[in-house]
Tab-separated table of C-alpha atoms in Angstrom:
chain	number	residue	atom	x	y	z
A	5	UNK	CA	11.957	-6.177	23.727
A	6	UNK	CA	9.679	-3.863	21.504
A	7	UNK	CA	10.367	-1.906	18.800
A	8	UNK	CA	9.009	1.299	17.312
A	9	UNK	CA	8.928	3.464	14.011
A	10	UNK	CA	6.819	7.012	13.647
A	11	UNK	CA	5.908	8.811	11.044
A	12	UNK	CA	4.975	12.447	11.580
A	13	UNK	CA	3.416	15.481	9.495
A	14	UNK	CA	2.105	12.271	7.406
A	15	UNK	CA	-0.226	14.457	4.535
A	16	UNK	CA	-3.564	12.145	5.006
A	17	UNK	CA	-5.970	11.969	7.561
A	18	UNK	CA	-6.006	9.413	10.355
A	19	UNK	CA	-9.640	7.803	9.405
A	20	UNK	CA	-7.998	7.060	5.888
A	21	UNK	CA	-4.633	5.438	7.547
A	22	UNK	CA	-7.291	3.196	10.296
A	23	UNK	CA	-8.593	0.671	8.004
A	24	UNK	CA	-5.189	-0.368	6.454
A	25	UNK	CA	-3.807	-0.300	10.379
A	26	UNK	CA	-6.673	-2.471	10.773
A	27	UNK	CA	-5.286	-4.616	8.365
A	28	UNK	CA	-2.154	-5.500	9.509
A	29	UNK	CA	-2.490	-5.687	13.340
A	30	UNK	CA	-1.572	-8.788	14.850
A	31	UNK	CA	-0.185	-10.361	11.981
A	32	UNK	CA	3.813	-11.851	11.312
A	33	UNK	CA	5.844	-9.114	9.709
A	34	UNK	CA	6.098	-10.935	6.411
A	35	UNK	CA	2.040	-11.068	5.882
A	36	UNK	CA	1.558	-7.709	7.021
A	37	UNK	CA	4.089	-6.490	4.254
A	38	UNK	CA	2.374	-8.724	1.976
A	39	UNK	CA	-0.715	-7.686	2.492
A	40	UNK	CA	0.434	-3.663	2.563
A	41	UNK	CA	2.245	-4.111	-1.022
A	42	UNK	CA	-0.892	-5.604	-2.516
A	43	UNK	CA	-2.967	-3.169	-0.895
A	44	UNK	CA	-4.304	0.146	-2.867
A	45	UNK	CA	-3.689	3.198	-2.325
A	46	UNK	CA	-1.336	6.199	-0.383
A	47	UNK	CA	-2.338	4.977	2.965
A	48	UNK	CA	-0.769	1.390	2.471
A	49	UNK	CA	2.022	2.651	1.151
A	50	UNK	CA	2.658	5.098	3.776
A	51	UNK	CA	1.854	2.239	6.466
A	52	UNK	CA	4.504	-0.006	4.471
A	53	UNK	CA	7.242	2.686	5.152
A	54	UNK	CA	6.545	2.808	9.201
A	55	UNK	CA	6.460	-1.170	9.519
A	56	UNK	CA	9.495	-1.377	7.438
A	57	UNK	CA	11.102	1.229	9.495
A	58	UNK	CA	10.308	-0.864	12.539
A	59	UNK	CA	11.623	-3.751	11.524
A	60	UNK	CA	14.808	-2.132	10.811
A	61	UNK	CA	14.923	-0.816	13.810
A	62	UNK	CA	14.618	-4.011	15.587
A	63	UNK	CA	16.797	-5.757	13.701
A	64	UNK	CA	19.668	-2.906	13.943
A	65	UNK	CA	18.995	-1.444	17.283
A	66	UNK	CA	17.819	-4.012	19.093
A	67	UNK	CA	19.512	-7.233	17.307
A	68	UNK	CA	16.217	-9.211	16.764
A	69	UNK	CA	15.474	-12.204	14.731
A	70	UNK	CA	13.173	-10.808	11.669
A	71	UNK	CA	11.575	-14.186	11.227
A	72	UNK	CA	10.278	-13.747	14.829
A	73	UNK	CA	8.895	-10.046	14.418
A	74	UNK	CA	5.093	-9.042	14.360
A	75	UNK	CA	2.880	-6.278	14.691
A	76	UNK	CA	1.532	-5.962	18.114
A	77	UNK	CA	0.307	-2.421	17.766
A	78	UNK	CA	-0.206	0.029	14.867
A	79	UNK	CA	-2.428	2.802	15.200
A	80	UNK	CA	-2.801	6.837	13.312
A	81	UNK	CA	-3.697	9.468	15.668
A	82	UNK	CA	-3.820	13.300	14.216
């Protein structure tokens, strides 16, 4: 099962949002929240909001364990 979050009209450019996708790709949902709160700028924080969305959603929707959960694709398109 595979959950999913957007965020649209997002106020930043997509090459800004790429690196801190980069960042978090592949990794458990706990260290790619980790890594997104101690990482600078708008961009993480707007990144933060989407995974956390996610996880909500999978967890509410689609009755997942949140221990289990990790990011198998993130990416910012225009």
């Amino acid at each position: 099962m595979e959950a999913k979050a957007t965020a649209k009209y997002v106020r930043m450019s997509p090459s800004k949002l790429k690196p801190v996708c980069d960042l978090v790709r592949g990794k458990s949902l706990e260290e790619a929240l980790t890594i997104l709160k101690f990482t600078p700028g708008k961009g993480a924080q707007i990144v933060e909001k989407v995974v956390q969305s996610a996880a909500a959603n999978a967890e509410n929707n689609h009755e997942m364990n949140r221990d289990a959960l990790y990011v198998s694709e993130i990416y910012a398109n225009k």
